[in-house]
Coordinates of C-alpha atoms and ligand atoms in Angstrom, one line a residue:
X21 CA 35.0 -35.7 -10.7
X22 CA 34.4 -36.0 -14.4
X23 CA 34.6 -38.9 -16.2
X24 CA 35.5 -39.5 -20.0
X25 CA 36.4 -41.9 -22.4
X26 CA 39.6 -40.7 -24.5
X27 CA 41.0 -42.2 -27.4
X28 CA 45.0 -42.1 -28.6
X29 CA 48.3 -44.0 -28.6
X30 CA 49.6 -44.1 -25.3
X31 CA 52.6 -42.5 -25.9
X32 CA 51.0 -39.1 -27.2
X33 CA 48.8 -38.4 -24.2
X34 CA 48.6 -35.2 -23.0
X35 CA 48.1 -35.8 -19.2
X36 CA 49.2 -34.3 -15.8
X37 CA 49.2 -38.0 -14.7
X38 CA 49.2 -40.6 -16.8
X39 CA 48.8 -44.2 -15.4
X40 CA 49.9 -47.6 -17.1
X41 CA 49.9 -51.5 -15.6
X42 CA 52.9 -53.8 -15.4
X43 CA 52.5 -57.6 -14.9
X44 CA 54.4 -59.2 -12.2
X45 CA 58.2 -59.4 -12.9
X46 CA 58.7 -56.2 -14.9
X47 CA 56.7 -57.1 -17.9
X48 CA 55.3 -54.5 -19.2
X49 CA 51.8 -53.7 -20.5
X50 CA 51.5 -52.5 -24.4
X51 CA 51.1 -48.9 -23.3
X52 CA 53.9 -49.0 -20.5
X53 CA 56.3 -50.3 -23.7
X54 CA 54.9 -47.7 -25.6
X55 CA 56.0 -45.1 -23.1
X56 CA 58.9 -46.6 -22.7
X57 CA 59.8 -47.0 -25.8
X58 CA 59.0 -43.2 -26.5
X59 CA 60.6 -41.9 -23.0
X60 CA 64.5 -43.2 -23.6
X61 CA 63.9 -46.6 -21.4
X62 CA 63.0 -44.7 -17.9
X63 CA 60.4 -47.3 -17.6
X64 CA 62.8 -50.6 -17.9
X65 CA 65.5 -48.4 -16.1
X66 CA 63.1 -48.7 -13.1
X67 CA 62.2 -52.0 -13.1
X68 CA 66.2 -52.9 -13.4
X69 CA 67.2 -50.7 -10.4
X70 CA 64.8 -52.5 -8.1
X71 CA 62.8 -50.0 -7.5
X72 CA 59.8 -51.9 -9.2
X73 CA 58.5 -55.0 -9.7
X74 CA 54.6 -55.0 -11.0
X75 CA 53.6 -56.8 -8.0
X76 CA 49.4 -56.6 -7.8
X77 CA 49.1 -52.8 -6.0
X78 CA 52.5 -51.5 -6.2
X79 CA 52.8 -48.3 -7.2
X80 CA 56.0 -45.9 -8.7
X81 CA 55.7 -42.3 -9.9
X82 CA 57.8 -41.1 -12.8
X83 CA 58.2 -37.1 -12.9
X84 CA 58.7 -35.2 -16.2
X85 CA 59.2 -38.2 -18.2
X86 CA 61.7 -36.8 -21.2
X87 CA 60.0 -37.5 -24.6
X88 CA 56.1 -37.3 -23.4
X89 CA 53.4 -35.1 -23.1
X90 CA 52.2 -36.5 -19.7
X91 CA 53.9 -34.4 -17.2
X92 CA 53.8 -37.8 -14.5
X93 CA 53.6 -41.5 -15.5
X94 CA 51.9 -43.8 -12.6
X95 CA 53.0 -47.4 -13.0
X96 CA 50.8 -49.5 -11.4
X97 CA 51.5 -53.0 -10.6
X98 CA 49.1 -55.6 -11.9
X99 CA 50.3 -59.0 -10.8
X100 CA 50.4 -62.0 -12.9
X101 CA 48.5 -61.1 -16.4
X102 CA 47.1 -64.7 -16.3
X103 CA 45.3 -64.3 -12.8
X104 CA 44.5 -60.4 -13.8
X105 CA 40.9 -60.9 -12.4
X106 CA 38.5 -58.4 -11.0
X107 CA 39.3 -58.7 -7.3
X108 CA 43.1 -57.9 -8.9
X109 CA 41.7 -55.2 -10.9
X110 CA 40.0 -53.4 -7.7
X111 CA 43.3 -53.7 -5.7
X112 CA 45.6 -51.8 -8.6
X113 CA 43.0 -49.4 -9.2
X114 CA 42.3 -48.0 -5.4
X115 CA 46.6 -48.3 -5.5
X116 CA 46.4 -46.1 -8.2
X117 CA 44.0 -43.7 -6.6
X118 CA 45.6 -43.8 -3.1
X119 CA 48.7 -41.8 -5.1
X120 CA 47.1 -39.3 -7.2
X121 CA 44.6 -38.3 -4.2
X122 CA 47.6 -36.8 -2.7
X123 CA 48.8 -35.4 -6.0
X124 CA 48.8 -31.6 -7.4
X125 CA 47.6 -33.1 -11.2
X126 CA 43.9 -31.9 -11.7
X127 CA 43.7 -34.4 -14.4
X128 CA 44.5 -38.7 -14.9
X129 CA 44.2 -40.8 -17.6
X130 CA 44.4 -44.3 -17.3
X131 CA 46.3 -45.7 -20.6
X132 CA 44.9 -49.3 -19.9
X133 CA 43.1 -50.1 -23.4
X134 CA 45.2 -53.9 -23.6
X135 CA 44.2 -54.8 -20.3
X136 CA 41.7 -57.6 -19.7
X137 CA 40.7 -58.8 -16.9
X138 CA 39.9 -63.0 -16.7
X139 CA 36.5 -63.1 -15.6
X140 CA 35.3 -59.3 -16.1
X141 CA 34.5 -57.7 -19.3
X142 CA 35.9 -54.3 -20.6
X143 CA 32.8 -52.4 -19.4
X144 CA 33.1 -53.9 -15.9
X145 CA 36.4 -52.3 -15.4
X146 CA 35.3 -48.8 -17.0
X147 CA 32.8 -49.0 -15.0
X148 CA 34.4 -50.0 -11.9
X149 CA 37.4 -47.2 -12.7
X150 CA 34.9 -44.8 -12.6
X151 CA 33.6 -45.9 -9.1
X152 CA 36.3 -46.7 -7.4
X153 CA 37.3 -43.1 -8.3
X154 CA 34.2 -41.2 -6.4
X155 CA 33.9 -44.0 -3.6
X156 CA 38.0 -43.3 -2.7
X157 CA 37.6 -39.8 -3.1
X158 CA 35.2 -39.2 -0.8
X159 CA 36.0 -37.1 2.3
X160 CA 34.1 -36.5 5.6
X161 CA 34.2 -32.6 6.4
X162 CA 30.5 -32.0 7.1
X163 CA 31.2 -31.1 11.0
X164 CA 34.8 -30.2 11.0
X165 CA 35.8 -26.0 11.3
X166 CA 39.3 -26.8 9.5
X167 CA 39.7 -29.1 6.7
X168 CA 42.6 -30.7 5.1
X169 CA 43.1 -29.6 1.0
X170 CA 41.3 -31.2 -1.0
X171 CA 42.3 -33.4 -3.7
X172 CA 42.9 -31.2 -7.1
X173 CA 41.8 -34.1 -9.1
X174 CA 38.9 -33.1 -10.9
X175 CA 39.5 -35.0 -14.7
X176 CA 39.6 -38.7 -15.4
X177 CA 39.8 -40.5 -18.7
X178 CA 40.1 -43.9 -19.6
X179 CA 40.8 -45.2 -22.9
X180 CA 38.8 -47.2 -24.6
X181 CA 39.1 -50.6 -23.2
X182 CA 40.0 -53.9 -25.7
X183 CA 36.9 -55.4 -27.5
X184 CA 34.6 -52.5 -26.0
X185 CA 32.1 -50.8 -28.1
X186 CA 32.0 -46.9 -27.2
X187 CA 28.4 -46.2 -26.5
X188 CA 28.4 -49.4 -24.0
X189 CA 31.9 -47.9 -22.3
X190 CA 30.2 -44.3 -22.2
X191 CA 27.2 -45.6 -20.1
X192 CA 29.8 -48.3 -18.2
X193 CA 31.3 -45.2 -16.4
X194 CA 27.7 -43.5 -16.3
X195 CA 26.7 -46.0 -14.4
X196 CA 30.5 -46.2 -12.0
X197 CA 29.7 -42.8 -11.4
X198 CA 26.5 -43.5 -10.3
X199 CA 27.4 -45.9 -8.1
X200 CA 30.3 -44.6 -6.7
X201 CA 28.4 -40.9 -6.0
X202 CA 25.8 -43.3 -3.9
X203 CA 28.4 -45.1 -2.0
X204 CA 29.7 -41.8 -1.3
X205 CA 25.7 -41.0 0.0
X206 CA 25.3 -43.6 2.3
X207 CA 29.2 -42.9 3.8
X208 CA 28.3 -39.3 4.4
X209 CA 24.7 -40.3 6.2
X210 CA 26.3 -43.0 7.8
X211 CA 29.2 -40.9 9.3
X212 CA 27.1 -38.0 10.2
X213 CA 27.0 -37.5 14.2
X214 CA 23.6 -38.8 16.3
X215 CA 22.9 -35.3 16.7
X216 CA 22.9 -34.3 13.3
X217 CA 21.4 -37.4 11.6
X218 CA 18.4 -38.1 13.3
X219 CA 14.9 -39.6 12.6
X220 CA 14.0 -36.1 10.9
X221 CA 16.8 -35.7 9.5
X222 CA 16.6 -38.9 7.7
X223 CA 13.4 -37.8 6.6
X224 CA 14.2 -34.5 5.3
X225 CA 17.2 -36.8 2.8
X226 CA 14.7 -38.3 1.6
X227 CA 12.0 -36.0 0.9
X228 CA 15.0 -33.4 -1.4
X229 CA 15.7 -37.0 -2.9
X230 CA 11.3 -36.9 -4.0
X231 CA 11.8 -32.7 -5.0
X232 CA 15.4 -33.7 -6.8
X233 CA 14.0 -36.5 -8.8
X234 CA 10.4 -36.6 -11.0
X235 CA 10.5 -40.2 -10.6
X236 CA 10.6 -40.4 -6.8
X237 CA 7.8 -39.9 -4.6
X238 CA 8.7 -39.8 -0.6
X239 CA 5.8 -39.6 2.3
X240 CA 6.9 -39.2 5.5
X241 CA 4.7 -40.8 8.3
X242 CA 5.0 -39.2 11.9
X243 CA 4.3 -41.3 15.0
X244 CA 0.6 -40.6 15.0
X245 CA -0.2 -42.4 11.5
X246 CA 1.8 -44.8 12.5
X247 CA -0.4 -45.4 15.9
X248 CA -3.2 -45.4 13.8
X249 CA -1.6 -48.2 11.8
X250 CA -0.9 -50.0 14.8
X251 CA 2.5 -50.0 14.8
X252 CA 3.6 -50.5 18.2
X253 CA 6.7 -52.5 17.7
X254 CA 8.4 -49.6 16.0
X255 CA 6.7 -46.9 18.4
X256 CA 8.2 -48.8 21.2
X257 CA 11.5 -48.3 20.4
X258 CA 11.6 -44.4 20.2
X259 CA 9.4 -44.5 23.5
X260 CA 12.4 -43.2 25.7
X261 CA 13.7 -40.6 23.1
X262 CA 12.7 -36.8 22.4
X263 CA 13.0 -37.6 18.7
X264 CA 10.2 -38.3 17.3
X265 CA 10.0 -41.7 15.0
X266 CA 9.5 -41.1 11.2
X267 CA 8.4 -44.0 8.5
X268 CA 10.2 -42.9 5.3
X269 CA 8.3 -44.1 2.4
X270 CA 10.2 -43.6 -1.0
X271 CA 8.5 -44.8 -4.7
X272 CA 10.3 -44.8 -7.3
X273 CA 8.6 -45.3 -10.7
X274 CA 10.8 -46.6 -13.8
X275 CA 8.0 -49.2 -14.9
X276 CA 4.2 -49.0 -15.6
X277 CA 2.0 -48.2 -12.3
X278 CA 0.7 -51.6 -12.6
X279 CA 3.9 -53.3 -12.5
X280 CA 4.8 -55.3 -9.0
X281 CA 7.5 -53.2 -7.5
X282 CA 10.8 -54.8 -5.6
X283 CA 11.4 -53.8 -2.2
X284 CA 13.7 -52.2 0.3
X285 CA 13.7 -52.0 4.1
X286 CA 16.3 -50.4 6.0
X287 CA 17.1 -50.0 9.8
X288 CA 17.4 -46.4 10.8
X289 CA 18.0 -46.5 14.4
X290 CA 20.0 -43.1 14.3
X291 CA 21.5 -43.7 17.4
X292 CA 21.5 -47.4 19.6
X293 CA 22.0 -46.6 23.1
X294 CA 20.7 -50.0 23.7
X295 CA 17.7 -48.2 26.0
X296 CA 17.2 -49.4 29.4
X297 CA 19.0 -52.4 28.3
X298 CA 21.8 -49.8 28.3
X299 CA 24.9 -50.6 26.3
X300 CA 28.4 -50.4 27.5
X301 CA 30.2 -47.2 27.3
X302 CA 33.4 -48.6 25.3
X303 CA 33.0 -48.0 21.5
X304 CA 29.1 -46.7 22.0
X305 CA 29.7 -43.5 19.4
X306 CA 30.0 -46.4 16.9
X307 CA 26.4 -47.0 17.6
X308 CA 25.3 -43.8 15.2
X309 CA 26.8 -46.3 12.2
X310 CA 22.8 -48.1 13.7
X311 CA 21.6 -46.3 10.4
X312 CA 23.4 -47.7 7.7
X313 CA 21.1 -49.8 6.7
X314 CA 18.5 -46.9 5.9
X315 CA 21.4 -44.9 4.3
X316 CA 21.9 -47.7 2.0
X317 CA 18.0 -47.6 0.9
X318 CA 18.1 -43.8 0.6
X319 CA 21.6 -43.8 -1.5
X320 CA 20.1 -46.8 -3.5
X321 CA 16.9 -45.2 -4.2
X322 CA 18.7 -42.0 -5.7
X323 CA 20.8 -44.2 -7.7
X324 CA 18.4 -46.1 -9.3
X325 CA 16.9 -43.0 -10.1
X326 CA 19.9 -41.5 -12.0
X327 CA 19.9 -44.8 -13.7
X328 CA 16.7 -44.4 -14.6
X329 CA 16.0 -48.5 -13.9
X330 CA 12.9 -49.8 -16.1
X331 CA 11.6 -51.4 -12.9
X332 CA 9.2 -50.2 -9.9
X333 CA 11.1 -49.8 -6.6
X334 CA 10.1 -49.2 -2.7
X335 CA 12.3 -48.0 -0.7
X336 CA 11.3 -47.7 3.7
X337 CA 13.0 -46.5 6.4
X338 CA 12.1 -47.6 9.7
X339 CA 14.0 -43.5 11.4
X340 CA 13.9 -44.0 15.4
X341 CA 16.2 -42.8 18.4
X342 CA 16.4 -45.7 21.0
X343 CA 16.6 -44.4 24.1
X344 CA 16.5 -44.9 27.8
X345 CA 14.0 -42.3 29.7
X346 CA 11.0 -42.6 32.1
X347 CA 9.0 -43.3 29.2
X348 CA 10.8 -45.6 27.6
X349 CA 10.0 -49.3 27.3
X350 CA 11.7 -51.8 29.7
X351 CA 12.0 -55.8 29.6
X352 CA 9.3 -57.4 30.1
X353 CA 6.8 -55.0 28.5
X354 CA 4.6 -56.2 25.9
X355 CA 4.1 -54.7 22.8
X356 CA 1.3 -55.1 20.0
X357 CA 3.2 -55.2 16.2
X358 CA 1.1 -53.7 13.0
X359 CA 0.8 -57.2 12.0
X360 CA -0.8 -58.6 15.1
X361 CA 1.4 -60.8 16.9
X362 CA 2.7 -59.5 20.8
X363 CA 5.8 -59.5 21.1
X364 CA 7.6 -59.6 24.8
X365 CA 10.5 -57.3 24.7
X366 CA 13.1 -59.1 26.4
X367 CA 16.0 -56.6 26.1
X368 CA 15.7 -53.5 24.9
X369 CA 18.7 -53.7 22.8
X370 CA 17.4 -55.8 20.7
X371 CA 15.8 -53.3 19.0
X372 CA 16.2 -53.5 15.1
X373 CA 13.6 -56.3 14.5
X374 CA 11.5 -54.2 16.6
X375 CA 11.7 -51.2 14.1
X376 CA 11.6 -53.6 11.1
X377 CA 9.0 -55.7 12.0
X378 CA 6.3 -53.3 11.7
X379 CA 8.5 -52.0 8.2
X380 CA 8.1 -55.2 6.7
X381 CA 4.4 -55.0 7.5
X382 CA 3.8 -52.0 6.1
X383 CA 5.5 -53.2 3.0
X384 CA 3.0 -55.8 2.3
X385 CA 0.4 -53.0 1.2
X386 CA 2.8 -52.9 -1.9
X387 CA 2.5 -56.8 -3.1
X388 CA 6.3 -56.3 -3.8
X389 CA 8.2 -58.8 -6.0
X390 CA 10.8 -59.2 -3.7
X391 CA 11.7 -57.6 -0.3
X392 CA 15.3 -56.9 1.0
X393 CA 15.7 -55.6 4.6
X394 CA 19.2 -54.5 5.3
X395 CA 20.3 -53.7 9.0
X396 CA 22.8 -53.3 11.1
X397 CA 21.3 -56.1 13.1
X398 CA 23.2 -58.4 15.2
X399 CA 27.4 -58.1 17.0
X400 CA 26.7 -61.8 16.2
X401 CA 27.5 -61.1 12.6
X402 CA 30.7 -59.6 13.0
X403 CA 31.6 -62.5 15.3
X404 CA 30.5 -64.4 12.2
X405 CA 31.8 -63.1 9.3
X406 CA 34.1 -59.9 10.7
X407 CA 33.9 -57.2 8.3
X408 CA 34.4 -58.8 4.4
X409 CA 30.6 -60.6 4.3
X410 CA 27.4 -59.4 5.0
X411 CA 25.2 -61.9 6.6
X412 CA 22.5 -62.9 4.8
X413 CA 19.4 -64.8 5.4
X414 CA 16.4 -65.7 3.3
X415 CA 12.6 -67.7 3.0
X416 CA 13.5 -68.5 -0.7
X417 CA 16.8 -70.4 -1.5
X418 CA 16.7 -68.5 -5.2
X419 CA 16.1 -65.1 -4.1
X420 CA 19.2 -65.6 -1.5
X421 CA 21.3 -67.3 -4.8
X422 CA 20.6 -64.9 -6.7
X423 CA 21.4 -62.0 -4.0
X424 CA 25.2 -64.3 -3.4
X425 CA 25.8 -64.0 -7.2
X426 CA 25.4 -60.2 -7.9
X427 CA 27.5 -60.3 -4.2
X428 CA 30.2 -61.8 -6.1
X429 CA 29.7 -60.2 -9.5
X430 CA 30.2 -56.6 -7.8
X431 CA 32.6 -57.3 -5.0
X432 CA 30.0 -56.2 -2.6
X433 CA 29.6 -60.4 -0.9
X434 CA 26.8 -61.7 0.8
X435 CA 27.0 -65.1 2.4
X436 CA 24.2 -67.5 3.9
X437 CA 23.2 -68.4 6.6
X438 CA 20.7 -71.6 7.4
X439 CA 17.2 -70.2 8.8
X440 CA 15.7 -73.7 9.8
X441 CA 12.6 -74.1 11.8
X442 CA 14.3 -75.5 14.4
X443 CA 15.8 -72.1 15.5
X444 CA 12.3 -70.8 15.6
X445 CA 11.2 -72.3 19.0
X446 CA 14.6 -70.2 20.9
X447 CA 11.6 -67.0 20.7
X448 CA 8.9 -68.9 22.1
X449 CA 7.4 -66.7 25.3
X450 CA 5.7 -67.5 28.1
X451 CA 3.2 -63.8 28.3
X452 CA 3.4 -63.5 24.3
X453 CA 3.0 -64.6 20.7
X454 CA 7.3 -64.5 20.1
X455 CA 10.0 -62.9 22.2
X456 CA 12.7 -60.5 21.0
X457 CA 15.7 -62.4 21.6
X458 CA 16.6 -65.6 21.3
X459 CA 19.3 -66.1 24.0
X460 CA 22.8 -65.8 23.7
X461 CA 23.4 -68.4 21.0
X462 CA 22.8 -67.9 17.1
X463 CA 21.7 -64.3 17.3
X464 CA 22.3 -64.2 13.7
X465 CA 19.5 -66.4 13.3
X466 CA 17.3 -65.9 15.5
X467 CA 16.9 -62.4 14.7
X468 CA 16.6 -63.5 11.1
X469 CA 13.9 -65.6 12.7
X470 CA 12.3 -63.2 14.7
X471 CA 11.9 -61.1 11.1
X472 CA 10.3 -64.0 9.3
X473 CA 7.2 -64.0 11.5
X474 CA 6.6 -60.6 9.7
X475 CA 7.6 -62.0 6.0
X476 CA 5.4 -64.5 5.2
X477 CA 3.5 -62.8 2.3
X478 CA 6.5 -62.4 0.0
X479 CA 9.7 -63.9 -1.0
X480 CA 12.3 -61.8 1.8
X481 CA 15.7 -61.9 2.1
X482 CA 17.6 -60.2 4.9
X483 CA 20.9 -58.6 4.7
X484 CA 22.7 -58.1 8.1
X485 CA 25.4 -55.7 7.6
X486 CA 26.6 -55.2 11.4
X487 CA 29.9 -56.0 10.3
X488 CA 30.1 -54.7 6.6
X489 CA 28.7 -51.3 7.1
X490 CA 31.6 -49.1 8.3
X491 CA 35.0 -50.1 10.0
X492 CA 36.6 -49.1 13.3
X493 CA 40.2 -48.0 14.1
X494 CA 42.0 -45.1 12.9
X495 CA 40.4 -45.3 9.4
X496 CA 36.9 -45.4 11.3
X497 CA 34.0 -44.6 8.6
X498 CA 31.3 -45.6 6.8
X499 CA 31.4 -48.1 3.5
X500 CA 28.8 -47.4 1.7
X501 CA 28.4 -51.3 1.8
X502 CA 25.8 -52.6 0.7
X503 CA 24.9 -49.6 -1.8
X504 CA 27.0 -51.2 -4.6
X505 CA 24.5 -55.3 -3.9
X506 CA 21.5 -53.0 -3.8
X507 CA 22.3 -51.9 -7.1
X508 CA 23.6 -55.0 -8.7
X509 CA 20.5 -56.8 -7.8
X510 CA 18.2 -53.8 -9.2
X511 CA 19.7 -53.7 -12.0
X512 CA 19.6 -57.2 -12.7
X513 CA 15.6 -57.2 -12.5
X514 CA 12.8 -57.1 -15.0
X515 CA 9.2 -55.2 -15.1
Ligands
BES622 N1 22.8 -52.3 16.6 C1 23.1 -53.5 17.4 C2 23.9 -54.5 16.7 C3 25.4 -54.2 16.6 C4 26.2 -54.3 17.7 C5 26.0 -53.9 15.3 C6 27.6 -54.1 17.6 C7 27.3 -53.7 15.2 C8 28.1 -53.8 16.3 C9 21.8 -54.2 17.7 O1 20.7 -53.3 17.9 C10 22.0 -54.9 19.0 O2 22.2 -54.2 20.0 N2 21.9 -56.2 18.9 C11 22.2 -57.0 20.1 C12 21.1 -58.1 20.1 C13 21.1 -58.9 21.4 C14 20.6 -58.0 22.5 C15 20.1 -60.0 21.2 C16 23.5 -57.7 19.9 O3 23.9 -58.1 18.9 O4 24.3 -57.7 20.9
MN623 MN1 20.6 -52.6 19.9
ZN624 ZN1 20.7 -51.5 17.0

């Protein structure tokens, strides 16, 4: 969709939907009196039947208003104006765009300029108008032969928003747009099929994402570099599969060559069977969501691009098929990582800090400021947090702050979880340096811990996402979570 900034009284709009807030209890915003005032009451007349009542997310469409040039008004309900904060704001605006998806009007316009939000500022919720638009927009029809209409909403504009200045509101919904086109990124990758999004495939994303962009450079490593680097964690995990494994090296340069990059690692297993440590059949196909974590690096890395960030930024992908077969690696085996250290695979299933282990590794090679793995890592997550928080873990307590705060700051949370050392003795191993698992207890942790081994040389913090990354049920899909963090960090940075 196309987003724009359009100035005029409220009442003089020329719109095929043209949406308004009302507080809580009928009270009506300045532009909702202003159409109201302009369209003989029908607004008020509303609100007295009943029919209405500005509750936060409550939504009632007007048709052919007499006496103005929208052709629909959308009255959205905004709950109390004193606790109109951003969570609030999020909730009316997806209420708002749950109605006109479904509506013939090819273009909205959000008469909001009185609104303000507590704790947000006006370019926040421009912003955020603009990507909650893509990010609710989005539709899955890549491997479907019939597909339902699609929405005819192809104009939005917002007017200018109390207090803001135009050239920061024009690059506010620059940026939502941005964002919300990436969410929509790591959703599609996320919610292609195993046999469609695989290692190469994965690969191939991210090499266009090099050709697309001046400022990215992608190099693809096949499974016989990455013997010669030694990486037989990784390598053991896509042992049983026909795929072959692919390291997906992205650069992206906003800053002087010299300048210290920040990091991102993602988990690609494109599909977890669990390998000879075979997973339950109940709920597997969920298992293809394994990738989200490297769709979030990919989506991220073509954001920051189209934001043309004034940092340095490495994005990896650790792309792998895991596999039972004859040649695939069973408990007990003992690997050799890129960094060293044997590891005894314990269960197979556990297969993510195999993959990432030798990632993080590799990463070192970049003296990053900062490294973030993401990764669909542990069910011990969901168990944890369910589906609102990502899990996140860290060796320095200001990284991880910092990572909470820009959670918080763009509705995208993280939440922390201890790492002490005395979890770190649950991976001893009697026949190597560290185990895979750590029993059944903490596997939050202890896969954080398992990581750590492998982070030493920089400040890391590790996002596990297992619960955050896509939801089941009759909605089931990818979120695009934890694109919007990713961002918000990034953006945050200096060079
Ligand atoms: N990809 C899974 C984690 C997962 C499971 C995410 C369910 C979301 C929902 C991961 O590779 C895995 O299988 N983890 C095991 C680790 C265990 C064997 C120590 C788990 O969490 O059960
Ligand atoms: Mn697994
Ligand atoms: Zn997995």
């Amino acid at each position: 969709m196309k987003y724009s900034i359009k100035a005029g009284a409220a009442d003089k709009i020329n719109s095929e939907c043209e949406i308004v807030f009302v507080w809580a209890k009928g009270i009506l915003s300045d532009e909702a009196k202003l159409l109201d005032a302009a369209a003989n009451k029908v607004i008020s007349k509303v609100i007295k039947a009943g029919d209405f009542n500005g509750n936060l997310a409550e939504t009632s469409l007007i048709h052919q208003p007499q006496g103005l040039s929208a052709k629909r008004v959308l009255l959205v309900g905004a709950g109390l104006k004193t606790k109109f904060n951003g969570k609030s704001a999020i909730k009316a605006i997806r209420a708002a765009y749950r109605v006109t998806q479904s509506l013939p009007a090819t273009g909205l316009h959000f008469a909001i300029a009185s609104v303000t939000v507590t704790d947000r500022d006006s370019s926040w919720l421009t912003s955020r108008l603009a990507e909650e638009g893509e990010s609710s927009y989005y539709r899955y029809t890549a491997t479907k032969s019939k597909n339902a209409k699609a929405p005819a909403t192809k104009t939005v504009s917002i007017s200018p928003i109390n207090g803001g200045q135009r050239k920061s509101l024009d690059s506010a919904l620059k940026r939502g747009f941005a964002l919300g086109k990436a969410i929509n990124v790591a959703k599609e990758l996320g919610n292609l099929p195993g046999n469609v999004c695989t290692p190469s495939y994965l690969a191939e994303q991210a090499k266009q994402l090099g050709d697309k962009n001046k400022s990215i450079t992608t190099q693809i490593l096949g499974e016989k570099q990455m013997q010669r680097l030694g990486m037989g964690s990784l390598l053991s995990v896509s042992a049983g599969s026909a795929e072959e494994a692919k390291l997906i090296v992205m650069q992206y340069k906003g800053a002087k060559a010299d300048s210290r990059p920040y990091a991102i690692v993602g988990k690609g297993v494109t599909f977890d069977t669990g390998g000879i440590s075979l997973k339950g059949g109940n709920g597997m196909d969920e298992m293809k969501y394994d990738m989200c974590g490297a769709a979030s690096v990919v989506a991220t890395m073509g954001c920051v691009a189209e934001l043309k960030l004034p940092i340095n930024i490495v994005g990896i992908v650790g792309a792998v098929e895991n596999m039972p077969g004859s040649k695939a690696t069973k408990p007990g085996d003992v690997v050799t990582s890129m960094s060293g250290l044997t590891i005894e695979i314990l269960n197979t299933d556990a297969e993510g800090r195999l993959v990432l282990c030798d990632a993080l590794t590799y990463t070192e090679r970049f003296n990053p400021r900062s490294v973030i793995d993401i990764a669909t890592l542990t069910g011990a997550a969901v168990a944890t947090f369910g589906s609102h928080v990502t899990a996140l873990l860290s060796n320095n307590d200001d990284l991880a702050s910092e990572i909470i705060g820009c959670g918080t700051d763009c509705a995208d949370p993280a939440w922390q979880l201890p790492m002490w050392d005395e979890y770190q003795s649950l991976l001893n191993s009697n026949f190597a340096d560290i185990a895979n698992i750590g029993g059944p207890r903490a596997g939050t942790i202890t896969a954080a811990c398992f990581l750590s081994r492998f982070a030493e040389k920089f400040n890391w913090a590790h996002l596990d996402i297992a619960g955050s990354a896509w939801v089941s049920g009759a909605e089931k899909g990818a979120t695009g979570r934890p694109v919007p963090l990713l961002v918000e960090y990034l953006s945050n940075q200096k060079a």
